Structures are given as C-alpha cells and as structure tokens.
Amino acid sequence: MKKPDFHHALKIDRDVCIGCTHCMNICPTEAIRVRNGKAVLIDNRCVDCGFCYRVCPVNAIIVEQDDFNRIFEYKVRVALMPAVLTGQFPENVSLRQIHSELLALGFTHICEVEHGVGLLYGVMMEYMEKHKGTRPLISAFCPAIVRLIQVRFPALVENLIHLKPPLDISALGFREQLIEEGYDGNDIGIFYITPCAAKIAAVKSPVGQEDSPITGVINMNFLFNKAYTRVRQEKGDSCIVPEIRQLTPRSLLWSLTGGESDHAPGRSLAIDEIHNVINFLEQLENEEMMDIDFLELRACDESCAGGVLTTANRFFTVERLRKLAEQLVDDVTHGETGDFLKKQMTISPIEPRSMLKLDEDMSEAMKKLKRVEEITKCLPDVDCAACGSPNCQAFAEDIVQGYAKINQCVFVQRIFENRGILSCEESLRIMKEVWGGDKLDKNC
C-alpha cells in the first residue's frame, strides 16, 4: 500500500507574500526560506504548528479548510465540537444556544470531542502500567508535537503513547452509535471544528492510522464568526436542541494545559508552547532528566485555547471552561459503544522522519556533515538571514544539500569582491535572486 503523503494545512500565497522574513525567523523547525523574494516552505521540516500564520503581517499564509458546503453532501451532518469552541463565546451565551446555532447552520447532530476522554483515560492508564520500562511516556494528544518528535527528536518516537486522540475516539463512537440507530454509514459526514492547523494535517494524513474517521475539517474562527453573528442577531435559541450527555470535569478540561498531566500517575509535567517544548526535549534527549513518568506536551501557549484558529483571548477561554467544569459532576458512562471503542484505540508504531538527515547513505551523510562544518567556519555566525536562510547553520546545510550557494552570504560577497572574485554587479544579481528585484531597485 502506498504510504500517505505528509499533508500540510499551511499554504503560502506567493501573490501576497512580501518576503518580510517574519515567518522564517519564528519557525521553530527552520522550515521556511526566502527565494526570489517569497517565502518557501520545506515540507519535511514543517509540523503545521501555525506560528508563521500568526505572525504574517499581510495574511499571505493561509490554513486550508474544507468547503463548509461539503456538509450538505451528507444526510447526517455531525459537528464534532471541541470544548474550546464553547470558550470562544461570551459567558452570557449558553452551551445550549451554541448547539442551537450549529444546528441552525446546517448540522443535524452535535458530538462533543471530549466524550472520548473517559474511555481514553482508562486505556491510557493500562498502557502506562504495561509500558513501565519506557520513561517518560509522552502524550500523543497534540499532532504538532507528534510530528515535531518525528522530524526533530526521532530517538523519542518510542516514548509516544500509541493511542488515538479523543477526537478520533469520539468520531468512531458517534458513527457507530448512529449506525446502531439505523442510519446508513454512507449518509454520515463527521466534520471536526478545529482550533489549529496541525489537527487538519492529522485528519488528512493521520499518523499511525491508515484512515481518519473524520470526514472533513472546518476552521474554528470561520464557524465561530458565522454562529456568533447569528447569536447577536437573534438573541436567543433558534431551534430545538436535543439533550446531550454532559461532560465530566476531567473531560471538559482535557485539552487545556494540565488536562492530562493532572490525572497521570507518578511524576508528570505539562509543558506548552512549542519553543518551550523544544528546549525541554533537547535536555531530555541529552539525558539531563531521567526521572519523569509522563509528559503532556502542547504546541500552543495554553494548549488548544491558544490555537491559531481561535478567536477569543486564550486566558478568558481557560477561565470560562474552568468555571463550567465546576458545575459538572464526575459521572462517567460510556454506553454500549465502550467495548467497541476499546478494541480500536491503539495506533500503529510511529515512524521517525528525521529532517536532520543529510543523506540516506551513512558514509555520504558523514562527508556532508564534515562539509557543513567547513562551510560554517567561513560564515560570519551573525544569523542575519540576508542569505534567505534563517541562520548560518541552516544556510550551510542548504549549501551542502544544493539548495543555496555560498555567494548568497553578504559577508562572503564582500570578501570575494575584495579579492576580485566577484563584482558588485554580480553581487547585486545574486541578492535579487534571493530577495527579488523590488527590494533592490530603490531610489536611495
């Protein structure tokens, strides 16, 4: 079977991009370069964390979603709704009213993502007990973190807990429930309302699974704006809402920072924001910390409440969800689909996808590594990014991989000009290849 492509939800609109380097400088995996005055994404380095989307000043980076009208291709249209969507609305908008507006927009059913947490938690505890020899075990909840570990920390892949995330468990369970109620499986479309780009990528090319149980993905900011516009216009419930089983406090808070680690046995830590995660994993990889049982790692600050596709302030979102959790009771029931889901929770082994590999052949890789070290010594080590790469180390690797030339460095250009190897005109032409003509045709 052909291996699925590594899908990316983040796309760069070259017609809009101005080559400002904001995205290149903030990317935690050094996945962006500037060529011909435009940002270019390196597929095997990108983990879809969305930091580039957040900082782009001209909205040239977009998060691709499914067309909302796709939901109408199905008779049964399920909104797979994460708790974070509730936190986007002001406190005077009730959960019932939010559900009502989703139904009014065209969905026929609502399934809250966190209903899968109850089952997942029990299976997760069994998994940790069974894998006592592996420490720390790392949650696979955040797809950006899973991909980060695949591409940047491949030695830690075996530490990931090989269980499906709550959204997949809930989608599987709700589909099974609808089929038991008599609906035709081909008539059911399940659409996840996502707070981040990484979850889109995870649905389109799931890690450790051949297929996703989710039909399509709708961006949260898009759907929130549609629903909240209706709330403000109608000021009340617009249609009859079926009763939905309440979440438990643990389930409701699962997607926030501490949601998993607060309930894990042993010494557990919760770390959010991808740069913090990278710093921590670098220490872990160097075996500087060995006595940790469980790690909850999330790419966004305040976890899903800080997703790039959310609209509300992340701290207000967290506050609202915690207040809601105080009103809930810890009554766990899984219905008749529990046994069915437990058998389907495990995912296949996750494969590393090292972005640091210079060559498939080990001897060639060693030669290239030596060449990188030699080139690095010639570079100024100021990380000015004027070459179109984020720093001198990345530039040296780009040269060895054939993606750049050493005369793109402005410091090397001055050296070459001083030695008569390069003319000023040639230097100007080279820089235009990197930054485009517009930036160098100024009337100064």
Coordinates of C-alpha atoms in Angstrom, one line a residue:
M1 CA 0.0 0.0 0.0
K2 CA 1.2 3.5 -0.9
K3 CA 2.3 5.5 2.1
P4 CA 0.1 8.6 2.6
D5 CA 1.7 11.9 1.7
F6 CA 2.7 14.2 4.6
H7 CA -0.2 16.7 4.3
H8 CA 0.2 20.3 5.3
A9 CA -2.7 22.6 6.1
L10 CA -0.5 25.7 5.9
K11 CA 0.0 27.2 2.5
I12 CA 1.8 30.3 1.3
D13 CA 0.1 32.6 -1.2
R14 CA 3.0 33.8 -3.3
D15 CA 1.0 36.6 -4.8
V16 CA 0.5 38.1 -1.4
C17 CA 3.8 37.3 0.3
I18 CA 6.3 40.2 0.6
G19 CA 9.3 38.2 1.8
C20 CA 9.4 40.0 5.1
T21 CA 11.1 37.0 6.9
H22 CA 8.8 37.2 10.0
C23 CA 7.7 33.7 9.3
M24 CA 11.2 32.4 8.6
N25 CA 12.6 33.9 11.8
I26 CA 9.9 32.5 14.2
C27 CA 9.5 29.0 12.6
P28 CA 10.6 26.5 15.4
T29 CA 11.8 23.9 12.9
E30 CA 13.5 26.2 10.4
A31 CA 11.1 25.1 7.7
I32 CA 11.0 28.4 5.8
R33 CA 13.4 30.0 3.4
V34 CA 13.1 33.1 1.2
R35 CA 13.7 32.6 -2.5
N36 CA 13.0 35.2 -5.3
G37 CA 11.5 37.5 -2.7
K38 CA 8.9 35.0 -1.5
A39 CA 8.7 32.6 1.5
V40 CA 9.1 28.9 0.6
L41 CA 8.0 26.0 2.9
I42 CA 10.2 23.0 3.2
D43 CA 7.7 20.1 3.6
N44 CA 9.8 17.6 5.5
R45 CA 10.6 20.2 8.3
C46 CA 7.1 21.7 8.7
V47 CA 5.0 20.4 11.7
D48 CA 2.0 22.7 11.0
C49 CA 2.2 24.5 14.4
G50 CA 1.0 27.7 12.8
F51 CA 3.4 30.2 14.3
C52 CA 4.1 31.5 10.8
Y53 CA 0.4 32.0 10.2
R54 CA 0.2 34.0 13.5
V55 CA 3.0 36.5 12.6
C56 CA 2.5 37.1 8.9
P57 CA 1.7 40.8 8.5
V58 CA -0.1 40.5 5.2
N59 CA -2.0 37.3 5.6
A60 CA 0.0 35.5 2.9
I61 CA -0.1 32.3 5.0
I62 CA -3.4 30.6 5.0
V63 CA -4.9 27.5 6.7
E64 CA -6.7 25.4 4.2
Q65 CA -10.1 24.0 5.3
D66 CA -12.8 22.0 3.7
D67 CA -15.6 24.0 2.0
F68 CA -18.4 24.4 4.6
N69 CA -20.9 23.4 1.9
R70 CA -19.4 19.9 1.9
I71 CA -21.5 19.1 5.0
F72 CA -24.6 19.2 2.7
E73 CA -23.3 16.3 0.7
Y74 CA -24.5 14.1 3.7
K75 CA -27.9 13.4 5.1
V76 CA -26.5 13.1 8.6
R77 CA -24.2 16.1 9.3
V78 CA -22.3 15.8 12.5
A79 CA -20.5 18.8 14.1
L80 CA -17.5 17.3 16.1
M81 CA -17.2 20.1 18.6
P82 CA -14.2 20.7 20.9
A83 CA -14.8 22.3 24.3
V84 CA -12.6 25.2 23.3
L85 CA -15.3 26.4 20.9
T86 CA -17.5 27.0 23.9
G87 CA -14.8 29.1 25.4
Q88 CA -14.8 31.4 22.3
F89 CA -18.3 32.8 23.2
P90 CA -19.0 35.3 25.9
E91 CA -20.3 33.8 29.2
N92 CA -23.9 35.1 28.6
V93 CA -24.1 32.7 25.6
S94 CA -25.2 29.3 26.9
L95 CA -23.9 25.9 25.7
R96 CA -27.5 25.1 24.6
Q97 CA -27.6 28.3 22.5
I98 CA -24.2 27.4 20.8
H99 CA -25.6 24.0 20.0
S100 CA -28.7 25.6 18.6
E101 CA -26.8 27.9 16.3
L102 CA -24.7 25.0 14.9
L103 CA -27.9 23.1 14.1
A104 CA -29.3 26.2 12.5
L105 CA -26.3 26.5 10.3
G106 CA -27.0 23.1 8.8
F107 CA -25.6 20.3 11.1
T108 CA -28.1 17.7 12.1
H109 CA -26.2 16.3 15.1
I110 CA -23.6 17.5 17.6
C111 CA -20.9 15.3 19.2
E112 CA -18.5 16.9 21.8
V113 CA -14.9 15.7 21.2
E114 CA -14.2 15.3 24.9
H115 CA -16.7 12.4 25.3
G116 CA -13.8 10.2 24.1
V117 CA -11.7 11.2 27.1
G118 CA -13.4 8.9 29.6
L119 CA -12.6 5.8 27.7
L120 CA -9.2 7.1 26.6
Y121 CA -8.1 7.8 30.2
G122 CA -8.8 4.2 31.4
V123 CA -6.9 2.7 28.4
M124 CA -4.1 5.2 28.8
M125 CA -3.6 4.1 32.5
E126 CA -3.4 0.5 31.4
Y127 CA -0.9 1.4 28.7
M128 CA 1.3 3.2 31.2
E129 CA 1.2 0.2 33.5
K130 CA 2.1 -2.1 30.6
H131 CA 5.0 0.0 29.4
K132 CA 6.7 0.7 32.7
G133 CA 10.1 0.2 31.1
T134 CA 9.7 3.2 28.9
R135 CA 10.0 6.6 30.7
P136 CA 8.9 9.2 30.2
L137 CA 5.9 8.3 28.2
I138 CA 4.7 11.2 26.1
S139 CA 1.1 12.1 25.2
A140 CA 0.2 11.9 21.5
F141 CA -2.7 14.3 22.0
C142 CA -1.1 17.3 20.1
P143 CA -0.4 16.4 16.5
A144 CA 2.1 19.2 16.0
I145 CA 4.1 17.7 18.9
V146 CA 3.9 14.2 17.4
R147 CA 5.3 15.5 14.1
L148 CA 7.9 17.6 15.9
I149 CA 9.2 14.4 17.7
Q150 CA 9.1 12.5 14.3
V151 CA 11.2 15.1 12.5
R152 CA 13.5 16.6 15.2
F153 CA 13.7 14.1 18.0
P154 CA 13.3 10.7 16.3
A155 CA 15.0 8.9 19.1
L156 CA 12.0 9.7 21.3
V157 CA 9.3 8.3 18.9
E158 CA 9.1 5.1 21.0
N159 CA 8.2 7.2 24.0
L160 CA 4.9 8.4 22.4
I161 CA 1.8 6.7 23.7
H162 CA 0.4 4.8 20.8
L163 CA -3.3 5.6 21.4
K164 CA -5.8 7.6 19.3
P165 CA -6.6 11.1 20.4
P166 CA -10.1 11.9 21.8
L167 CA -11.4 13.4 18.6
D168 CA -10.8 10.1 16.7
I169 CA -12.4 8.1 19.5
S170 CA -15.5 10.3 19.7
A171 CA -15.9 10.3 15.9
L172 CA -15.6 6.5 15.8
G173 CA -18.1 6.1 18.7
F174 CA -20.6 8.5 17.4
R175 CA -20.6 7.0 13.9
E176 CA -21.1 3.5 15.5
Q177 CA -24.0 4.9 17.6
L178 CA -25.7 6.4 14.5
I179 CA -25.4 3.2 12.6
E180 CA -26.9 1.3 15.5
E181 CA -29.8 3.7 15.4
G182 CA -30.4 2.7 11.8
Y183 CA -28.6 5.3 9.7
D184 CA -26.6 4.3 6.6
G185 CA -22.9 4.7 7.1
N186 CA -22.6 6.3 3.7
D187 CA -25.0 9.1 4.7
I188 CA -22.9 10.1 7.7
G189 CA -20.5 13.0 7.4
I190 CA -18.5 14.0 10.6
F191 CA -16.9 17.4 10.5
Y192 CA -14.3 18.5 13.1
I193 CA -14.3 22.1 14.2
T194 CA -10.5 22.7 14.6
P195 CA -8.7 25.3 16.7
C196 CA -5.4 24.7 14.9
A197 CA -3.7 23.8 11.6
A198 CA -1.9 20.7 13.0
K199 CA -5.2 18.9 13.6
I200 CA -6.2 19.5 9.9
A201 CA -3.0 17.9 8.8
A202 CA -3.6 15.0 11.3
V203 CA -7.0 14.3 9.8
K204 CA -5.8 14.5 6.2
S205 CA -2.8 12.2 6.8
P206 CA -3.2 10.6 10.2
V207 CA -0.1 9.3 12.0
G208 CA -0.3 5.6 12.9
Q209 CA -3.6 5.1 11.2
E210 CA -4.5 4.3 7.6
D211 CA -7.6 6.5 7.5
S212 CA -9.2 9.1 9.7
P213 CA -12.8 8.5 10.9
I214 CA -13.4 12.2 10.3
T215 CA -15.0 13.3 7.0
G216 CA -13.8 16.9 6.9
V217 CA -12.4 19.9 8.9
I218 CA -13.9 23.4 9.4
N219 CA -11.7 26.1 10.8
M220 CA -12.9 27.3 14.3
N221 CA -12.6 31.1 13.6
F222 CA -14.7 30.7 10.4
L223 CA -17.5 28.8 12.2
F224 CA -17.4 30.9 15.3
N225 CA -17.9 34.0 13.3
K226 CA -20.9 32.5 11.5
A227 CA -22.5 31.2 14.7
Y228 CA -21.8 34.3 16.8
T229 CA -23.3 36.6 14.1
R230 CA -26.5 34.6 14.4
V231 CA -26.4 34.9 18.2
R232 CA -26.1 38.6 18.1
Q233 CA -28.9 38.9 15.5
E234 CA -31.3 36.6 17.1
K235 CA -30.5 36.9 20.9
G236 CA -31.9 33.5 21.8
D237 CA -32.2 29.8 21.0
S238 CA -33.2 29.5 17.3
C239 CA -34.2 25.8 17.1
I240 CA -34.9 22.8 19.3
V241 CA -31.8 21.2 20.7
P242 CA -31.7 17.5 21.7
E243 CA -30.4 16.8 25.1
I244 CA -26.6 15.9 25.0
R245 CA -24.9 13.9 27.8
Q246 CA -22.8 16.2 30.0
L247 CA -19.1 16.0 30.0
T248 CA -17.2 15.3 33.2
P249 CA -14.9 18.0 34.7
R250 CA -11.8 16.0 33.7
S251 CA -13.1 15.5 30.1
L252 CA -14.0 19.2 29.7
L253 CA -10.5 20.4 30.7
W254 CA -8.5 17.6 28.9
S255 CA -7.5 19.9 26.0
L256 CA -6.1 22.7 28.3
T257 CA -2.6 22.8 29.8
G258 CA -2.5 20.3 32.7
G259 CA -5.6 18.5 31.5
E260 CA -3.7 15.2 31.1
S261 CA -0.8 15.6 33.5
D262 CA -3.1 16.4 36.5
H263 CA -4.5 12.9 36.2
A264 CA -1.4 10.9 35.3
P265 CA 0.3 8.7 37.8
G266 CA 3.8 9.3 39.0
R267 CA 5.9 12.4 38.3
S268 CA 4.1 14.2 35.5
L269 CA 4.8 17.5 33.8
A270 CA 2.8 19.7 31.4
I271 CA 4.7 22.0 29.0
D272 CA 3.1 24.2 26.5
E273 CA 4.3 26.5 23.6
I274 CA 6.5 24.7 21.0
H275 CA 9.7 26.6 21.7
N276 CA 9.5 25.6 25.4
V277 CA 8.8 22.0 24.3
I278 CA 11.9 22.0 22.1
N279 CA 14.1 23.3 24.8
F280 CA 12.8 20.7 27.2
L281 CA 13.2 17.8 24.7
E282 CA 16.7 18.9 23.9
Q283 CA 17.6 18.4 27.6
L284 CA 15.7 15.2 27.7
E285 CA 17.5 13.9 24.6
N286 CA 20.8 14.7 26.3
E287 CA 19.6 12.5 29.3
E288 CA 19.7 15.5 31.6
M289 CA 16.3 14.5 33.1
M290 CA 15.5 10.8 33.6
D291 CA 13.1 10.5 36.5
I292 CA 9.8 11.7 34.8
D293 CA 6.9 9.3 34.2
F294 CA 4.7 11.3 31.9
L295 CA 4.9 14.3 29.7
E296 CA 2.0 16.3 28.4
L297 CA 3.4 18.5 25.6
R298 CA 1.4 21.0 23.6
A299 CA 2.5 23.2 20.7
C300 CA 0.4 26.3 21.7
D301 CA 0.5 28.5 24.7
E302 CA -2.4 27.4 27.0
S303 CA -2.8 24.4 24.7
C304 CA -5.9 24.3 22.5
A305 CA -7.2 27.5 24.0
G306 CA -4.2 29.2 22.3
G307 CA -4.7 27.6 18.9
V308 CA -4.0 29.8 15.8
L309 CA -7.6 29.4 14.6
T310 CA -9.2 30.5 17.9
T311 CA -10.7 34.0 18.2
A312 CA -11.1 34.7 21.9
N313 CA -8.3 35.6 24.3
R314 CA -6.8 32.3 25.4
F315 CA -6.9 33.2 29.1
F316 CA -10.6 34.1 29.1
T317 CA -11.2 30.8 27.3
V318 CA -9.4 28.9 30.0
E319 CA -11.3 30.8 32.7
R320 CA -14.7 30.1 31.2
L321 CA -14.0 26.4 30.8
R322 CA -12.8 26.1 34.4
K323 CA -15.9 27.8 35.6
L324 CA -18.0 25.4 33.5
A325 CA -16.1 22.4 34.9
E326 CA -17.0 23.5 38.5
Q327 CA -20.7 23.0 37.6
L328 CA -20.3 19.4 36.2
V329 CA -20.4 16.1 38.1
D330 CA -17.8 13.3 37.7
D331 CA -20.3 10.7 36.4
V332 CA -18.6 8.5 33.7
T333 CA -20.8 6.4 31.4
H334 CA -19.7 5.1 28.1
G335 CA -22.8 3.5 26.7
E336 CA -22.8 0.4 24.6
T337 CA -20.1 1.6 22.3
G338 CA -17.4 1.4 25.0
D339 CA -16.2 -2.2 24.3
F340 CA -16.2 -1.5 20.6
L341 CA -14.0 1.6 21.0
K342 CA -11.5 0.0 23.4
K343 CA -10.6 -2.5 20.7
Q344 CA -9.8 0.3 18.2
M345 CA -7.8 2.7 20.3
T346 CA -4.3 1.5 19.6
I347 CA -2.4 3.0 16.6
S348 CA 0.4 1.5 14.6
P349 CA 4.0 2.3 15.5
I350 CA 5.0 5.9 14.7
E351 CA 7.9 6.1 12.3
P352 CA 10.7 8.8 12.7
R353 CA 11.0 11.3 9.8
S354 CA 14.3 12.9 10.6
M355 CA 14.8 16.3 9.0
L356 CA 18.4 16.4 10.0
K357 CA 19.5 13.5 7.8
L358 CA 21.8 14.9 5.1
D359 CA 21.9 11.7 3.0
E360 CA 20.4 8.2 3.1
D361 CA 23.9 6.7 2.7
M362 CA 25.6 7.0 6.1
S363 CA 29.1 7.5 4.6
E364 CA 27.8 10.3 2.3
A365 CA 26.0 11.8 5.3
M366 CA 29.2 11.9 7.2
K367 CA 31.0 13.6 4.3
K368 CA 28.2 16.2 4.0
L369 CA 28.3 16.8 7.8
K370 CA 32.1 17.5 7.6
R371 CA 31.4 19.9 4.7
V372 CA 28.7 21.7 6.7
E373 CA 31.3 22.2 9.5
E374 CA 33.8 23.6 7.0
I375 CA 31.4 26.0 5.4
T376 CA 30.1 27.1 8.8
K377 CA 33.7 28.2 9.7
C378 CA 33.6 30.6 6.6
L379 CA 30.3 32.2 7.6
P380 CA 30.1 35.2 9.9
D381 CA 27.9 33.5 12.6
V382 CA 25.7 36.5 12.9
D383 CA 22.5 34.8 11.8
C384 CA 21.4 37.9 9.8
A385 CA 19.2 35.8 7.4
A386 CA 20.2 38.0 4.5
C387 CA 21.1 34.8 2.5
G388 CA 17.4 33.8 2.7
S389 CA 18.0 31.0 5.3
P390 CA 17.1 31.5 9.0
N391 CA 20.7 31.3 10.3
C392 CA 24.3 30.4 9.4
Q393 CA 24.0 26.8 10.4
A394 CA 20.8 26.3 8.2
F395 CA 22.5 28.1 5.4
A396 CA 25.5 25.8 5.5
E397 CA 23.2 22.8 5.4
D398 CA 21.2 24.3 2.5
I399 CA 24.5 24.7 0.5
V400 CA 25.5 21.1 1.1
Q401 CA 22.1 19.9 0.1
G402 CA 22.3 22.0 -3.1
Y403 CA 19.5 24.5 -2.2
A404 CA 21.8 27.5 -1.8
K405 CA 25.2 28.9 -2.9
I406 CA 27.8 30.4 -0.6
N407 CA 28.0 33.6 -2.5
Q408 CA 24.4 34.4 -1.2
C409 CA 26.1 35.4 2.1
V410 CA 26.6 39.2 2.1
F411 CA 29.8 38.8 4.2
V412 CA 31.3 36.3 1.8
Q413 CA 30.3 38.6 -1.1
R414 CA 32.4 41.4 0.4
I415 CA 35.3 39.0 0.8
F416 CA 35.0 37.9 -2.8
E417 CA 34.7 41.4 -4.0
N418 CA 37.8 42.4 -2.1
R419 CA 39.7 39.5 -3.7
G420 CA 38.4 40.4 -7.2
I421 CA 36.5 37.1 -7.4
L422 CA 33.1 38.8 -7.6
S423 CA 32.0 42.2 -9.0
C424 CA 29.4 44.5 -7.3
E425 CA 27.1 43.9 -10.2
E426 CA 27.3 40.1 -9.7
S427 CA 26.6 40.5 -6.0
L428 CA 23.5 42.6 -6.8
R429 CA 22.3 40.0 -9.2
I430 CA 22.7 37.2 -6.6
M431 CA 20.8 39.2 -4.0
K432 CA 18.0 39.8 -6.4
E433 CA 17.7 36.1 -6.8
V434 CA 17.1 35.8 -3.1
W435 CA 15.0 38.8 -2.4
G436 CA 13.5 39.7 -5.7
G437 CA 14.1 42.9 -7.7
D438 CA 11.7 45.2 -5.8
K439 CA 13.8 45.4 -2.6
L440 CA 17.0 46.3 -4.5
D441 CA 15.6 48.7 -7.0
K442 CA 15.0 51.5 -4.5
N443 CA 15.8 55.1 -5.4
C444 CA 18.0 55.9 -2.4

